[in-house]
Short mmCIF file of C-alpha atoms in Angstrom, two decimals:
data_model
loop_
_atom_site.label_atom_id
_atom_site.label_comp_id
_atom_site.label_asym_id
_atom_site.label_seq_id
_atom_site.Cartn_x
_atom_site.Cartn_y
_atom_site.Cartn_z
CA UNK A 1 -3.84 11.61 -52.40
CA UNK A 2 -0.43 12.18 -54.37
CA UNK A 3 -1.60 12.10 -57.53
CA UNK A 4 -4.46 13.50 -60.19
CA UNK A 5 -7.77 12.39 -59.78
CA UNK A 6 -8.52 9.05 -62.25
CA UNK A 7 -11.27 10.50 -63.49
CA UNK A 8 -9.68 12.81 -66.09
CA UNK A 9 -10.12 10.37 -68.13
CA UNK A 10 -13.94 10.83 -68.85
CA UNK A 11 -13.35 14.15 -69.97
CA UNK A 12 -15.69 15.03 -72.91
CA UNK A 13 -14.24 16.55 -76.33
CA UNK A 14 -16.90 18.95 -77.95
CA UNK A 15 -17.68 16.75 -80.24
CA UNK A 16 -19.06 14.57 -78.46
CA UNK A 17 -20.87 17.14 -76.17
CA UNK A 18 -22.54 19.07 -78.56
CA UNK A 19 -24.24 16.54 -81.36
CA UNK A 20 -27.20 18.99 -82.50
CA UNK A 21 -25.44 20.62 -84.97
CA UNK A 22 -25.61 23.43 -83.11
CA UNK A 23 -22.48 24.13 -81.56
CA UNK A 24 -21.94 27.88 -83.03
CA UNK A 25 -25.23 28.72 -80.88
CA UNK A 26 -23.34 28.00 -77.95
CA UNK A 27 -20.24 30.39 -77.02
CA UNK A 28 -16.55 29.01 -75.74
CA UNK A 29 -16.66 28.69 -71.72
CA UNK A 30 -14.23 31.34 -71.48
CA UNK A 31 -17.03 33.90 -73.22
CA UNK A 32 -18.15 36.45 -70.88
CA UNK A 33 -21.54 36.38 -69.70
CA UNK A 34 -24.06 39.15 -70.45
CA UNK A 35 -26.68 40.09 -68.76
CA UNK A 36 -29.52 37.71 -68.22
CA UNK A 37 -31.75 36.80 -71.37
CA UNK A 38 -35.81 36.41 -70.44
CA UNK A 39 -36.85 33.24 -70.48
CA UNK A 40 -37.92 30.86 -73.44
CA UNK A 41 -42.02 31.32 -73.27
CA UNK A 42 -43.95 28.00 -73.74
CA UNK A 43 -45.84 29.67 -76.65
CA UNK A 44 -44.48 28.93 -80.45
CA UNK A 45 -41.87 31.59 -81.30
CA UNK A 46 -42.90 34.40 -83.93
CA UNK A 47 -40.88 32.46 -86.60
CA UNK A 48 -42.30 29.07 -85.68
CA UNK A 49 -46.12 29.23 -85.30
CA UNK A 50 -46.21 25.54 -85.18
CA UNK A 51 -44.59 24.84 -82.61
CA UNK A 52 -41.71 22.66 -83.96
CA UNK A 53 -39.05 21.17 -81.63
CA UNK A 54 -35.93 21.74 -83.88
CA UNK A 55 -36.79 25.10 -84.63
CA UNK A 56 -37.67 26.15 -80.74
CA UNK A 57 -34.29 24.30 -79.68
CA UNK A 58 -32.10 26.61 -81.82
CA UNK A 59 -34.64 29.41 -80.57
CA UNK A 60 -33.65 28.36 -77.38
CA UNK A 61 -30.52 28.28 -77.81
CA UNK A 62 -29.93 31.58 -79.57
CA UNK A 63 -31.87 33.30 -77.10
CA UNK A 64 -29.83 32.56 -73.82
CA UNK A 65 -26.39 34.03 -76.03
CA UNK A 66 -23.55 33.37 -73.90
CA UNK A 67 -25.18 33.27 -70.61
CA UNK A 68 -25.45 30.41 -69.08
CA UNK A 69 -28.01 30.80 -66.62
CA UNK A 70 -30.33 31.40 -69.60
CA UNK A 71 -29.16 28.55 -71.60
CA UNK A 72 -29.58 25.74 -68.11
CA UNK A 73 -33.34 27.83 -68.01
CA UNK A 74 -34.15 27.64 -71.75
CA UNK A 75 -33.46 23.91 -72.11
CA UNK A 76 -35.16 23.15 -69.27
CA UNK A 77 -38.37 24.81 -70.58
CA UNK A 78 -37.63 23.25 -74.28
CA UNK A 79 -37.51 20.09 -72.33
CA UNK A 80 -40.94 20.62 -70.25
CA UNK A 81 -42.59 21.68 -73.47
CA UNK A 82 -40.78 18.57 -75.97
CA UNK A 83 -40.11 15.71 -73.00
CA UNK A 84 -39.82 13.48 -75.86
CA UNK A 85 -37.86 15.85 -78.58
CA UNK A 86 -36.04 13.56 -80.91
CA UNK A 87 -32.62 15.50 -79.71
CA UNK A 88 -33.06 15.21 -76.22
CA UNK A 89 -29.93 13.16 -75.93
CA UNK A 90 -28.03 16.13 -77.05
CA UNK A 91 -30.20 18.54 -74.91
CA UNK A 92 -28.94 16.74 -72.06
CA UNK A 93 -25.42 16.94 -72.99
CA UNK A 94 -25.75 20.51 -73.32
CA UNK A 95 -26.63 21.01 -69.94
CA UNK A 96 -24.00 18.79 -68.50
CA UNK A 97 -21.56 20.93 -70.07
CA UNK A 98 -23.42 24.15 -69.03
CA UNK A 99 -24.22 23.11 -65.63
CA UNK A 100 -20.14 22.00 -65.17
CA UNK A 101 -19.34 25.72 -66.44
CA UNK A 102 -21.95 27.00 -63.80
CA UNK A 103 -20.20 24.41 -61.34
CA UNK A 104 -23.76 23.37 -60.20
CA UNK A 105 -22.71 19.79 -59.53
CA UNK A 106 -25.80 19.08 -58.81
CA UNK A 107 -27.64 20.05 -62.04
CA UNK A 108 -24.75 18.67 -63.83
CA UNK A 109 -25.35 14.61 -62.21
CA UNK A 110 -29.12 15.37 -62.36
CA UNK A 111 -28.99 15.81 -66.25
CA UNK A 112 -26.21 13.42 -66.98
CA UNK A 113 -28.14 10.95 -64.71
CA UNK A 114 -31.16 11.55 -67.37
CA UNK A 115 -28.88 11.10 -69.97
CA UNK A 116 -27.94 7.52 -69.21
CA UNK A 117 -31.55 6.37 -68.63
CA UNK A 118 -32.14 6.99 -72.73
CA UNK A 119 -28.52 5.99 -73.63
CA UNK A 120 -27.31 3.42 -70.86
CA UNK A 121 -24.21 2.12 -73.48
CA UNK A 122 -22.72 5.57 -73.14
CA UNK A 123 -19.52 5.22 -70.83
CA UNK A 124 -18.29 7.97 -71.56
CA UNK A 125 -21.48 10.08 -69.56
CA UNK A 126 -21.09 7.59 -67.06
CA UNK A 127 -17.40 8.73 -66.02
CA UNK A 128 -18.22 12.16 -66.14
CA UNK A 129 -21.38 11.50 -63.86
CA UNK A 130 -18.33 9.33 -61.76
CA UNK A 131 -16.19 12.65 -61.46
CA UNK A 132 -18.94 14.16 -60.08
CA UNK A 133 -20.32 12.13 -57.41
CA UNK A 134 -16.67 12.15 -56.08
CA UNK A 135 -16.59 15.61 -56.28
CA UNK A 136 -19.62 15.46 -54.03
CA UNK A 137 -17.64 13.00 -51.80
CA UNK A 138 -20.54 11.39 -49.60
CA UNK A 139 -21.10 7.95 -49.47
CA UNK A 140 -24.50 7.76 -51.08
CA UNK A 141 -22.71 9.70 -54.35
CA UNK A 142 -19.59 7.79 -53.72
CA UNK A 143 -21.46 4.40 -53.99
CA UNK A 144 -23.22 5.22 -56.98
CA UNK A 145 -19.72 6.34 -58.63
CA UNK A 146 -18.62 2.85 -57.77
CA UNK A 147 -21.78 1.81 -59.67
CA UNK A 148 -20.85 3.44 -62.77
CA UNK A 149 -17.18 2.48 -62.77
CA UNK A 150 -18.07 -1.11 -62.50
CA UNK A 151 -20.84 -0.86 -65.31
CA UNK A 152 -18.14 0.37 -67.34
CA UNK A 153 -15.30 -2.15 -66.34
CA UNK A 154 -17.78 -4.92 -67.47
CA UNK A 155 -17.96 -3.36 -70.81
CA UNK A 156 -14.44 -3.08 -71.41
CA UNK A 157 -13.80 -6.38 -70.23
CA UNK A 158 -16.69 -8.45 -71.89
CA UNK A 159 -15.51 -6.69 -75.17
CA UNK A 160 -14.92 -9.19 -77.70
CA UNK A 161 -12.02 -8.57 -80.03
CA UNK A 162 -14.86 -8.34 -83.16
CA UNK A 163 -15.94 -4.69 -82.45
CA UNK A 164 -12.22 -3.66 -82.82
CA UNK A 165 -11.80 -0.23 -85.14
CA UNK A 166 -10.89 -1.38 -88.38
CA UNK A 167 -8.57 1.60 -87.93
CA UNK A 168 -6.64 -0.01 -85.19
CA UNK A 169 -4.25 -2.75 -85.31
CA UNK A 170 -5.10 -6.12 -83.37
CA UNK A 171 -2.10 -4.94 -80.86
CA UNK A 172 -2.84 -1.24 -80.47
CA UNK A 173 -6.34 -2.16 -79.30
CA UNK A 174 -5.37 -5.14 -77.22
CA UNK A 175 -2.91 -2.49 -75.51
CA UNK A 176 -5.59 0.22 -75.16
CA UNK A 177 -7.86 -2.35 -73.48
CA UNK A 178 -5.65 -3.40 -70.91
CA UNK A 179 -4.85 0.55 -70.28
CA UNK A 180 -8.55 1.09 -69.83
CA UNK A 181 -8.83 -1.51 -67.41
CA UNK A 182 -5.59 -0.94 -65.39
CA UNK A 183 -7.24 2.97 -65.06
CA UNK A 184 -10.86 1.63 -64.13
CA UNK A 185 -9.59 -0.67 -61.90
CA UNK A 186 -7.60 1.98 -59.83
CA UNK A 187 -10.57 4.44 -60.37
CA UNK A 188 -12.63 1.87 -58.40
CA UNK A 189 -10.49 1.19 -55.77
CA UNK A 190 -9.53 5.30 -55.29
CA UNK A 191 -12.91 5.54 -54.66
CA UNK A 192 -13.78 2.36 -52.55
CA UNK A 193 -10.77 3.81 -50.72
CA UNK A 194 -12.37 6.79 -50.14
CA UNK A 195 -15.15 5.44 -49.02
CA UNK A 196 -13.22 3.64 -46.13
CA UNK A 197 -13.88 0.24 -47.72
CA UNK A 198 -10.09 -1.05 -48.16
CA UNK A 199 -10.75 -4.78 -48.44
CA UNK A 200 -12.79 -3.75 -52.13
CA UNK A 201 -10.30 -0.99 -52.47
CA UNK A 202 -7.53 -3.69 -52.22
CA UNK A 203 -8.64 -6.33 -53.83
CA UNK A 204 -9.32 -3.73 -57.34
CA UNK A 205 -5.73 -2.40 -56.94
CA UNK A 206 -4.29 -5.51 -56.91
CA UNK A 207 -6.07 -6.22 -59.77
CA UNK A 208 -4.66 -2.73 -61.60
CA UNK A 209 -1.02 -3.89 -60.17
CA UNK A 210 -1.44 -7.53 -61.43
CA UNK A 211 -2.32 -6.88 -65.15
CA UNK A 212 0.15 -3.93 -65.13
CA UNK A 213 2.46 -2.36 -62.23
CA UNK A 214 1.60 1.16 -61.90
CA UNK A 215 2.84 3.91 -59.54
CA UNK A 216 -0.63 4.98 -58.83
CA UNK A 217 -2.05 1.59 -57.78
CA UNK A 218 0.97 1.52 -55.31
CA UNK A 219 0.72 4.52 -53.51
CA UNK A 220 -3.31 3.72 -53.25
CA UNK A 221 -2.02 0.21 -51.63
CA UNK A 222 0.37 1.99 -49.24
CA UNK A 223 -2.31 5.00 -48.27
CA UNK A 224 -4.44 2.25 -47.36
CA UNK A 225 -1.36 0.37 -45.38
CA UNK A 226 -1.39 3.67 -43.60
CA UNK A 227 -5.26 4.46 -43.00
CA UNK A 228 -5.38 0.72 -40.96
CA UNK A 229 -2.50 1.80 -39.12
CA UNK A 230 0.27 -0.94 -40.77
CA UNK A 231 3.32 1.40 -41.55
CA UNK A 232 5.36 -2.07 -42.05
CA UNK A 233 3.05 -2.88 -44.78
CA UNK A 234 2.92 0.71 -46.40
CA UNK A 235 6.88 1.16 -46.60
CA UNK A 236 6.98 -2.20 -49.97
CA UNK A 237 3.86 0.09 -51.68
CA UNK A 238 5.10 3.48 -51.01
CA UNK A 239 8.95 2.03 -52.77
CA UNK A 240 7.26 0.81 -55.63
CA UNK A 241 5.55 3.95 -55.97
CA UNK A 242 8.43 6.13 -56.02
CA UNK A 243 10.85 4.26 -58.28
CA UNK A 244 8.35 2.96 -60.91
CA UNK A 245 7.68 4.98 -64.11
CA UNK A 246 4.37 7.09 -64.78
CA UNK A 247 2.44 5.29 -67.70
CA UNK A 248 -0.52 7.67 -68.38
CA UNK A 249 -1.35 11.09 -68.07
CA UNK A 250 -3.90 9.73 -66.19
CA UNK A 251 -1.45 8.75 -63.13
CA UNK A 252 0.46 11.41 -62.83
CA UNK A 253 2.12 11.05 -59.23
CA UNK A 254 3.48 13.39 -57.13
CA UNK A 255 6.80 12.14 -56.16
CA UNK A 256 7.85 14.50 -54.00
CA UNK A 257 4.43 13.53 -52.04
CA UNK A 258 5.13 9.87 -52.13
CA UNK A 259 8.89 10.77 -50.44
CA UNK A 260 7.30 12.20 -47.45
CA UNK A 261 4.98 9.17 -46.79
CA UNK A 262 8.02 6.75 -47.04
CA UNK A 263 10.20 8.75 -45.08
CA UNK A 264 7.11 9.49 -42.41
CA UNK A 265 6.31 5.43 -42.20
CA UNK A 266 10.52 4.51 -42.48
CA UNK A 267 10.97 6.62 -39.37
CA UNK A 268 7.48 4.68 -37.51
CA UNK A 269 9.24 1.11 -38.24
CA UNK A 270 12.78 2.35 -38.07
CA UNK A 271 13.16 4.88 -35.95
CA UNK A 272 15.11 7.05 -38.42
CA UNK A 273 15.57 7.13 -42.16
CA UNK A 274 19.08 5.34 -41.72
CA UNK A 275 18.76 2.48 -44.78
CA UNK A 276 16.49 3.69 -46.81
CA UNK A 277 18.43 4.97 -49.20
CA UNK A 278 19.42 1.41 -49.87
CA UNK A 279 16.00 0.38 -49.58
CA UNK A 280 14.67 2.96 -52.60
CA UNK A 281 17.56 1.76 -55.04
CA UNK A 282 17.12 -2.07 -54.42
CA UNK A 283 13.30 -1.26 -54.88
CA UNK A 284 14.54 0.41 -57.88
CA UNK A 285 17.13 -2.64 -59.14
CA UNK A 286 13.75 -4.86 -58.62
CA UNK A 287 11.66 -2.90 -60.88
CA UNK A 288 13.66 -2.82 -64.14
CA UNK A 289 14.99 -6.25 -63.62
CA UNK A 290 15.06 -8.49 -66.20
CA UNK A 291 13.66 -12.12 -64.38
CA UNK A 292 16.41 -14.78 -64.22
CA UNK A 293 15.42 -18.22 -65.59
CA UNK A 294 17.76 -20.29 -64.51
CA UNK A 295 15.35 -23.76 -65.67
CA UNK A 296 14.52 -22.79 -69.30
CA UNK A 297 10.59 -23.37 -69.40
CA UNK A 298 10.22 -26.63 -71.57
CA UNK A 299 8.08 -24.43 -73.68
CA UNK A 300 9.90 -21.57 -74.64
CA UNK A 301 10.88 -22.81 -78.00
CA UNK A 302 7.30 -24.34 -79.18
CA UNK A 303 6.22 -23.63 -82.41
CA UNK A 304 3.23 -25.74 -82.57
CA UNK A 305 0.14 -26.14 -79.82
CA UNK A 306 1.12 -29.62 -79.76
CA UNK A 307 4.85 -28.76 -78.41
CA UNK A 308 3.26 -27.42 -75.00
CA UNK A 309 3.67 -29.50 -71.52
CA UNK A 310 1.71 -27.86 -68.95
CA UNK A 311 1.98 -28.09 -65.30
CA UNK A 312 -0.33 -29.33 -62.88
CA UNK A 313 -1.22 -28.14 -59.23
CA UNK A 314 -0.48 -31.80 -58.02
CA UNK A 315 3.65 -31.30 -59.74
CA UNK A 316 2.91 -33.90 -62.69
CA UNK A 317 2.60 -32.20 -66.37
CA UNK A 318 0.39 -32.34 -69.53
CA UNK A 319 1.17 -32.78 -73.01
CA UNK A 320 -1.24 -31.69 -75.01
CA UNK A 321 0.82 -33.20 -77.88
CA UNK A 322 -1.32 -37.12 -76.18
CA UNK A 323 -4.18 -34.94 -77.37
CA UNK A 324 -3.39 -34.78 -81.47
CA UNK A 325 -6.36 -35.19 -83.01
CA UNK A 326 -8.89 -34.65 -80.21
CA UNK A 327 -11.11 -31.65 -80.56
CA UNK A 328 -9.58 -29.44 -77.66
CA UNK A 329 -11.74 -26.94 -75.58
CA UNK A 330 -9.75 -24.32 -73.33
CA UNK A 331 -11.02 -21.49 -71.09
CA UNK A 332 -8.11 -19.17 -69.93
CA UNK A 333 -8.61 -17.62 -66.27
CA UNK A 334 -7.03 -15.91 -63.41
CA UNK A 335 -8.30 -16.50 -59.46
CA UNK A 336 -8.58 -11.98 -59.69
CA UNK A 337 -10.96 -12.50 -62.33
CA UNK A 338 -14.57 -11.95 -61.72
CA UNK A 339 -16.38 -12.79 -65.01
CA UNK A 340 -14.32 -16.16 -65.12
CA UNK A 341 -15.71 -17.02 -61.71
CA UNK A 342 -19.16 -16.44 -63.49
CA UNK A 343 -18.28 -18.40 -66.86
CA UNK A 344 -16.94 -21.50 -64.83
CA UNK A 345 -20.20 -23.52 -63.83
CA UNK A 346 -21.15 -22.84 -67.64
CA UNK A 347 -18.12 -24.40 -69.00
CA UNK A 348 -18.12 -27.25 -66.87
CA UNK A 349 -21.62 -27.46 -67.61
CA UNK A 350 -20.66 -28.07 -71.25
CA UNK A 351 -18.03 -30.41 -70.27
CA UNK A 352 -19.93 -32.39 -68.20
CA UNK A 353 -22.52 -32.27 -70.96
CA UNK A 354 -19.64 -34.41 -73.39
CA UNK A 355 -18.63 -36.63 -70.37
CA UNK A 356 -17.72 -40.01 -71.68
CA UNK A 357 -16.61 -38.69 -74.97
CA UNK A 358 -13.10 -39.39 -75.91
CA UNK A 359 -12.63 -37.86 -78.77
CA UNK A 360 -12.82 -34.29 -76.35
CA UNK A 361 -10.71 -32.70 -74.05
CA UNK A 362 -12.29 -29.79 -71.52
CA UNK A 363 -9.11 -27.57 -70.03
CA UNK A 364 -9.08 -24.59 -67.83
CA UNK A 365 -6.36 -22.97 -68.38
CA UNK A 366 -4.45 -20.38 -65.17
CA UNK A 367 -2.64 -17.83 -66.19
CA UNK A 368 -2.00 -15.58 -62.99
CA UNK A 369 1.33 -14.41 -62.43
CA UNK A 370 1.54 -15.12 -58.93
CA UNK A 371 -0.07 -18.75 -59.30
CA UNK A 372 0.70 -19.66 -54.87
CA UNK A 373 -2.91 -18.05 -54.56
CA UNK A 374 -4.63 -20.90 -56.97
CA UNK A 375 -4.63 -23.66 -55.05
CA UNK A 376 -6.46 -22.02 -51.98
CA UNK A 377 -8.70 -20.16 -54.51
CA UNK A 378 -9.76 -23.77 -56.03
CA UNK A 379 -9.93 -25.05 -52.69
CA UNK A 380 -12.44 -22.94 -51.77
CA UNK A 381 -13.97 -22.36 -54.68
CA UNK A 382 -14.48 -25.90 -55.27
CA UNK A 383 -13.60 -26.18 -59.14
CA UNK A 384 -14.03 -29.72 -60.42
CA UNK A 385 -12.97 -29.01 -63.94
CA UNK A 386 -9.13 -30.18 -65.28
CA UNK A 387 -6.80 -27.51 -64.36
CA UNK A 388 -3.40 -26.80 -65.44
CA UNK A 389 -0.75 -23.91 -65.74
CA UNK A 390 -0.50 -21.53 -68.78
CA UNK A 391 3.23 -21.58 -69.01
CA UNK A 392 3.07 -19.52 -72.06
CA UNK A 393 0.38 -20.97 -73.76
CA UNK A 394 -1.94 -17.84 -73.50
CA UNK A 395 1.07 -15.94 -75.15
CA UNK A 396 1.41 -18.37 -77.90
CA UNK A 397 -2.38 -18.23 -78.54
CA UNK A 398 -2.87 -14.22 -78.02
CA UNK A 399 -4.87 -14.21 -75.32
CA UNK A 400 -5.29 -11.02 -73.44
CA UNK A 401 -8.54 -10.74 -72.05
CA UNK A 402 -9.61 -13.04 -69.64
CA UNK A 403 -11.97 -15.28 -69.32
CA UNK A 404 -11.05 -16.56 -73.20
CA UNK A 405 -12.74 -19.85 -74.67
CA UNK A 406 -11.67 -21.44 -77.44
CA UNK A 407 -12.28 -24.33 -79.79
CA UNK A 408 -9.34 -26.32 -80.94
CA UNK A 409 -10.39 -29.21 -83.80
CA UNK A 410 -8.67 -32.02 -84.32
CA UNK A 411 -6.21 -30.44 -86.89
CA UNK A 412 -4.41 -28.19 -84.42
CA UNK A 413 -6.89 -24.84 -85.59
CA UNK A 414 -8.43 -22.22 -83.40
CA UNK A 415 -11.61 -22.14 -84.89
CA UNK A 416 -14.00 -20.43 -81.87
CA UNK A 417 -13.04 -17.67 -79.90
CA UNK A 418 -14.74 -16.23 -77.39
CA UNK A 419 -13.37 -13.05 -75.71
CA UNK A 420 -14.86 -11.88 -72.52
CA UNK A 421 -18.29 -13.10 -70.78
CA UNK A 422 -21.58 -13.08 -71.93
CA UNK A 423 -24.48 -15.55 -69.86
CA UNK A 424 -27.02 -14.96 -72.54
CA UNK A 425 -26.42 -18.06 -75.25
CA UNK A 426 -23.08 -19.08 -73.79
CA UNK A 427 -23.81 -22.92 -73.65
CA UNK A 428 -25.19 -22.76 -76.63
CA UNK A 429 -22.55 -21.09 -78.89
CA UNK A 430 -19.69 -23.30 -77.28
CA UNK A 431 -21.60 -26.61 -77.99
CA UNK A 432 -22.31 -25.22 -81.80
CA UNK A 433 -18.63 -24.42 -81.89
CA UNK A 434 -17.50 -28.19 -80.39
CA UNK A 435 -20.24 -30.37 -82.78
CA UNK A 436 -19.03 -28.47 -85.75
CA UNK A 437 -15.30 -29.00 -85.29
CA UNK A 438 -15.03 -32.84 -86.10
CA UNK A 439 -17.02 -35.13 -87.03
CA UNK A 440 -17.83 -36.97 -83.69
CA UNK A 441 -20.83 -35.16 -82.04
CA UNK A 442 -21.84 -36.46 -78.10
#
């Protein structure tokens, strides 16, 4: 693979590593080791008669030095003797770290793998644990890393815009989400790549490429263009690869890597490289093209909800401005989606549950890019529910993570927001939401 491993991104800062207040017991990795230290005894230290766990954890740790052989033996023993040792979190952590210095992969999954099972919110244990199994590279570790990643992707995208830093702007945090899920999106399908599994690998990179085009997600496409034996279909993937821009540190690419594979599968279909210099700058024209409207969409200058017509699947349109004074209900969703495939037979639940209710609209809103896919998706998935076209409507109402419900009263206010997916008390809120927006209940 051309480019650095996605999973730099779960690399720990000390900080985080080291939360015992202990971190001056533990020397830089570049220290040099000295010779081995004995072992921690089971028996209460001299200085600690009693026995007590924060005292025999800085004994431990002070007694290992800079060697970390010692430390990896000392914590373990700490651990034996305290299995339940209010720090054990950061015990754990501590031996991730040493075990990584040691490169004992091994130790380093076992203990970050115990880690999780007391703290199983902590993503950030879960990547390194991720970076690990694929260093390990055989299917059993590579499935579990696909485990991880996707417990993590759920997170990010079931996040509701609430538990934003106050330190962060709405925009800067609506930007770092999508980044996150761009990278765990190609972090799932490098891996389900190198598992061999290119439909899953696919389907996540097209994900990555649909919510933002990145030079990594295309040269994972065309690798797996290759691997099937499709040189036709690599040489589109491998272009966009080499003329679009690197946007994370994350993604570096190799672009001298990615111009051997296009000439290499140029020559398969072509028989030389004759045209593909033309090729790589129309690929290149493409890419920082600005799209040509030539029919102005008739909502590019609304300023109210009410100013939007939406298309239909069947050609005909919607004004929502018939709607004025309705109490409007709208769930935004793409067919790549998963958790909107899981919120749908909710909200048409709800919908269903306000049938014969006029003073109520029910909308599902698309908002995919590339909307030729929806028809065949809705065909198959056999969606019942209204359905019409964002056209800028998600835009004009912020929406960036998908699925997105939202309450509309009969004023023209947002007043319920739901960002992200969450079974538990779904119906529930969304019903609260509807009765307390007007005045007409079922």
């Amino acid at each position: 693979m051309k480019f650095m491993r996605l999973s730099a991104i779960a690399v720990f800062c000390a900080g985080m590593l080291f939360p015992l207040g202990v971190v001056r017991a533990v020397a830089p990795a570049a220290a040099p080791l000295q010779s081995p230290a004995p072992p921690l005894k089971h028996n209460p230290s001299p200085s600690n008669p009693q026995g007590d766990p924060e005292l025999e954890l800085q004994h431990a740790i002070d007694s290992a030095g800079n060697d970390r052989v010692a430390l990896v033996r000392n914590l373990n023993a700490y651990l034996t003797r305290f299995p339940d040792a209010p720090r054990r979190a950061g015990v754990f952590r501590a031996l991730v770290e040493a075990c990584q210095q040691l490169q004992d992969v091994p130790c380093a999954i076992e203990n970050a793998e115990k880690l999780i099972a007391i703290e199983p919110q902590d993503s950030d244990i879960m990547l390194v644990v991720v970076n690990l199994l694929q260093k390990q590279g055989d299917d059993a570790s590579l499935t579990r890393a696909v485990g991880y990643v996707t417990r993590v992707l759920d997170r990010v995208e079931k996040l509701p815009v609430g538990q934003k830093p106050d330190r962060l702007s709405l925009a800067d945090w609506q930007q770092g989400q999508l980044r996150l899920r761009v990278a765990f999106y190609n972090l799932r399908g490098s891996i389900e790549r190198q598992q061999k599994n290119y439909d899953a690998a696919e389907k996540d990179l097209a994900v990555s490429f649909q919510l933002q085009p990145t030079a990594a997600a295309a040269l994972l496409r065309g690798e797996i263009c290759e691997a099937r034996g499709d040189p036709a279909h690599a040489i589109p993937f491998y272009l966009q690869a080499f003329v679009l821009p690197e946007t994370t540190a994350q993604m570096t690419v190799d672009r001298h890597g990615i111009r051997q594979n296009l000439g290499n599968v140029w020559r398969q279909v072509h028989g030389s490289e004759q045209g593909l210099g033309d090729a790589i700058l129309a690929a290149y024209d493409a890419s920082v093209a600005v799209p040509k409207n030539n029919a102005k969409s008739p909502n590019a200058d609304a300023k109210s909800l009410y100013d939007f017509t939406l298309p239909r699947l069947d050609g005909s349109h919607l004004s929502l401005a018939q709607w004025k004074g309705k109490r409007i209900v709208l769930s935004f969703w793409a067919t790549w989606c998963g958790p909107c495939q899981e919120l749908e037979p909710l909200f048409a639940k709800v919908a269903q549950s306000y049938g014969g209710n006029d003073s109520i609209e029910f909308l599902a809103v698309n908002v995919d890019d590339d909307q030729s896919g929806v028809p065949p998706f809705l065909a198959r998935e056999k969606w019942t529910q209204p359905i019409a076209l964002g056209d800028g409507l998600d835009n004009f109402l912020h929406v960036v993570n998908l699925p997105t419900v939202m309450v509309i009263d009969p004023a023209g206010k947002v007043v319920y927001r739901a960002a992200g997916y969450s079974s538990g008390d779904f119906e529930d809120r969304l019903e609260k939401a509807i009765d307390q927006a007007g005045t007409a209940g079922k």
